[in-house]
Amino acid sequence: MKKILIIASFLIFLIAASISWHYYYKPVESTRNLNAESRAEAIAIVNDFSNDEQKANDQYLNKVIVVSGDIVEIEQSSGHATLFLDGGDLLKRVACEMESGEHLDDVSIGDRVFVKGICTGFLMDVVFTRCILEKE
């Protein structure tokens, strides 16, 4: 009986470990395949978070949004890029952390772009992750 209990416990452990492994290493779906819930200007999003952060969280947080604005900075680091869009204030911008592999060869500072991403909140900037460039 003790031997059966040990074998059953080991099998349950293996099943739980394999399920955990699967979910931990499950690839994240590209934002390209997700439908945007809304569209907004970068300046409007920054104003919404600055005026009433709780209301803006309800409106934008964890939602797929297409944000449009003018690029004020491009930051590249080890295959990862972040576009910063003008938020209407020198200290507040929209930071768009691009999906890995997203090519930014055709954009430069001053260009108006449309970026689809998931809003993750407001720190000094409004942060969007898993972003891709969109056509108008």
Short mmCIF file of C-alpha atoms in Angstrom, two decimals:
data_model
loop_
_atom_site.label_atom_id
_atom_site.label_comp_id
_atom_site.label_asym_id
_atom_site.label_seq_id
_atom_site.Cartn_x
_atom_site.Cartn_y
_atom_site.Cartn_z
CA MET A 1 0.00 0.00 0.00
CA LYS A 2 2.84 2.35 0.87
CA LYS A 3 4.48 1.68 -2.50
CA ILE A 4 1.26 2.55 -4.38
CA LEU A 5 0.92 5.81 -2.41
CA ILE A 6 4.51 6.80 -3.25
CA ILE A 7 4.00 6.04 -6.96
CA ALA A 8 0.68 7.95 -7.04
CA SER A 9 2.28 10.95 -5.30
CA PHE A 10 5.16 10.91 -7.77
CA LEU A 11 2.75 10.77 -10.75
CA ILE A 12 0.71 13.68 -9.37
CA PHE A 13 3.93 15.65 -8.90
CA LEU A 14 4.99 14.92 -12.52
CA ILE A 15 1.61 15.98 -13.88
CA ALA A 16 1.61 19.21 -11.84
CA ALA A 17 5.20 19.98 -12.87
CA SER A 18 4.47 19.44 -16.57
CA ILE A 19 1.37 21.65 -16.45
CA SER A 20 3.33 24.37 -14.64
CA TRP A 21 6.16 24.09 -17.17
CA HIS A 22 3.70 24.41 -20.04
CA TYR A 23 2.06 27.58 -18.67
CA TYR A 24 5.34 29.17 -17.62
CA TYR A 25 6.94 28.75 -21.04
CA LYS A 26 3.78 29.29 -23.09
CA PRO A 27 4.56 31.84 -25.82
CA VAL A 28 2.83 35.20 -25.52
CA GLU A 29 0.47 35.99 -28.37
CA SER A 30 1.66 38.86 -30.55
CA THR A 31 -0.23 42.12 -30.19
CA ARG A 32 -0.49 42.06 -33.99
CA ASN A 33 -3.16 39.34 -33.61
CA LEU A 34 -5.19 41.23 -31.00
CA ASN A 35 -8.02 43.65 -31.75
CA ALA A 36 -7.67 47.16 -30.35
CA GLU A 37 -10.38 48.17 -27.92
CA SER A 38 -9.99 51.88 -28.68
CA ARG A 39 -7.84 54.58 -30.26
CA ALA A 40 -6.45 57.66 -28.53
CA GLU A 41 -3.96 60.49 -28.92
CA ALA A 42 -0.84 60.31 -26.73
CA ILE A 43 -1.48 63.82 -25.35
CA ALA A 44 -5.06 62.87 -24.40
CA ILE A 45 -3.91 59.72 -22.60
CA VAL A 46 -1.28 61.63 -20.61
CA ASN A 47 -3.88 64.28 -19.69
CA ASP A 48 -6.36 61.60 -18.59
CA PHE A 49 -3.77 59.96 -16.29
CA SER A 50 -2.59 63.33 -14.95
CA ASN A 51 -6.11 64.57 -14.17
CA ASP A 52 -7.68 61.40 -12.72
CA GLU A 53 -5.44 58.35 -12.55
CA GLN A 54 -8.13 56.01 -11.21
CA LYS A 55 -10.58 56.89 -13.99
CA ALA A 56 -7.80 56.54 -16.59
CA ASN A 57 -6.85 53.14 -15.14
CA ASP A 58 -10.46 52.02 -15.61
CA GLN A 59 -10.42 53.30 -19.19
CA TYR A 60 -6.97 52.12 -20.39
CA LEU A 61 -5.25 49.70 -17.99
CA ASN A 62 -4.57 46.20 -19.43
CA LYS A 63 -6.43 47.03 -22.63
CA VAL A 64 -5.18 46.94 -26.21
CA ILE A 65 -5.10 50.54 -27.43
CA VAL A 66 -3.89 52.19 -30.64
CA VAL A 67 -2.11 55.35 -29.52
CA SER A 68 -1.04 58.03 -31.97
CA GLY A 69 1.52 60.76 -31.52
CA ASP A 70 4.81 62.30 -32.53
CA ILE A 71 8.04 60.49 -31.66
CA VAL A 72 10.25 62.53 -29.31
CA GLU A 73 12.82 59.82 -28.51
CA ILE A 74 13.85 56.36 -29.69
CA GLU A 75 15.76 54.14 -27.28
CA GLN A 76 17.45 50.95 -28.53
CA SER A 77 19.02 48.36 -26.25
CA SER A 78 20.05 44.80 -27.11
CA GLY A 79 17.33 44.07 -29.65
CA HIS A 80 14.66 45.86 -27.65
CA ALA A 81 13.32 49.27 -28.64
CA THR A 82 11.16 51.87 -26.90
CA LEU A 83 9.43 54.74 -28.66
CA PHE A 84 8.55 57.80 -26.61
CA LEU A 85 5.58 59.80 -27.88
CA ASP A 86 4.94 63.45 -27.08
CA GLY A 87 2.58 63.75 -24.12
CA GLY A 88 2.21 67.51 -24.30
CA ASP A 89 4.54 68.00 -21.33
CA LEU A 90 8.34 67.81 -21.20
CA LEU A 91 8.22 65.44 -18.22
CA LYS A 92 5.30 63.21 -19.27
CA ARG A 93 5.29 61.04 -22.36
CA VAL A 94 3.90 57.77 -23.63
CA ALA A 95 6.55 55.03 -23.53
CA CYS A 96 5.89 52.28 -26.08
CA GLU A 97 8.02 49.21 -25.40
CA MET A 98 8.11 47.43 -28.76
CA GLU A 99 7.76 43.69 -29.29
CA SER A 100 11.07 42.01 -29.97
CA GLY A 101 11.73 41.87 -33.68
CA GLU A 102 9.64 44.95 -34.45
CA HIS A 103 11.64 46.92 -37.01
CA LEU A 104 11.92 50.68 -36.54
CA ASP A 105 14.06 51.38 -39.61
CA ASP A 106 11.37 53.53 -41.22
CA VAL A 107 10.68 55.85 -38.27
CA SER A 108 12.62 58.73 -36.80
CA ILE A 109 12.22 61.50 -34.24
CA GLY A 110 9.45 63.87 -35.25
CA ASP A 111 7.45 61.27 -37.20
CA ARG A 112 3.78 60.79 -36.42
CA VAL A 113 3.07 57.13 -35.71
CA PHE A 114 0.25 54.82 -34.69
CA VAL A 115 1.29 52.20 -32.14
CA LYS A 116 -0.84 49.31 -30.90
CA GLY A 117 0.01 48.04 -27.44
CA ILE A 118 -1.22 47.12 -23.99
CA CYS A 119 -1.39 49.90 -21.41
CA THR A 120 0.32 48.85 -18.18
CA GLY A 121 -0.04 52.05 -16.19
CA PHE A 122 1.38 55.43 -15.29
CA LEU A 123 4.70 56.10 -13.64
CA MET A 124 6.52 59.19 -14.92
CA ASP A 125 5.27 58.19 -18.38
CA VAL A 126 2.22 56.25 -19.49
CA VAL A 127 3.64 52.82 -20.31
CA PHE A 128 2.53 50.55 -23.14
CA THR A 129 4.07 47.09 -23.65
CA ARG A 130 4.14 44.53 -26.47
CA CYS A 131 3.78 47.36 -28.99
CA ILE A 132 3.76 47.17 -32.77
CA LEU A 133 3.60 49.88 -35.40
CA GLU A 134 0.19 50.18 -37.05
CA LYS A 135 -0.86 51.65 -40.35
CA GLU A 136 -3.21 54.62 -40.09
#
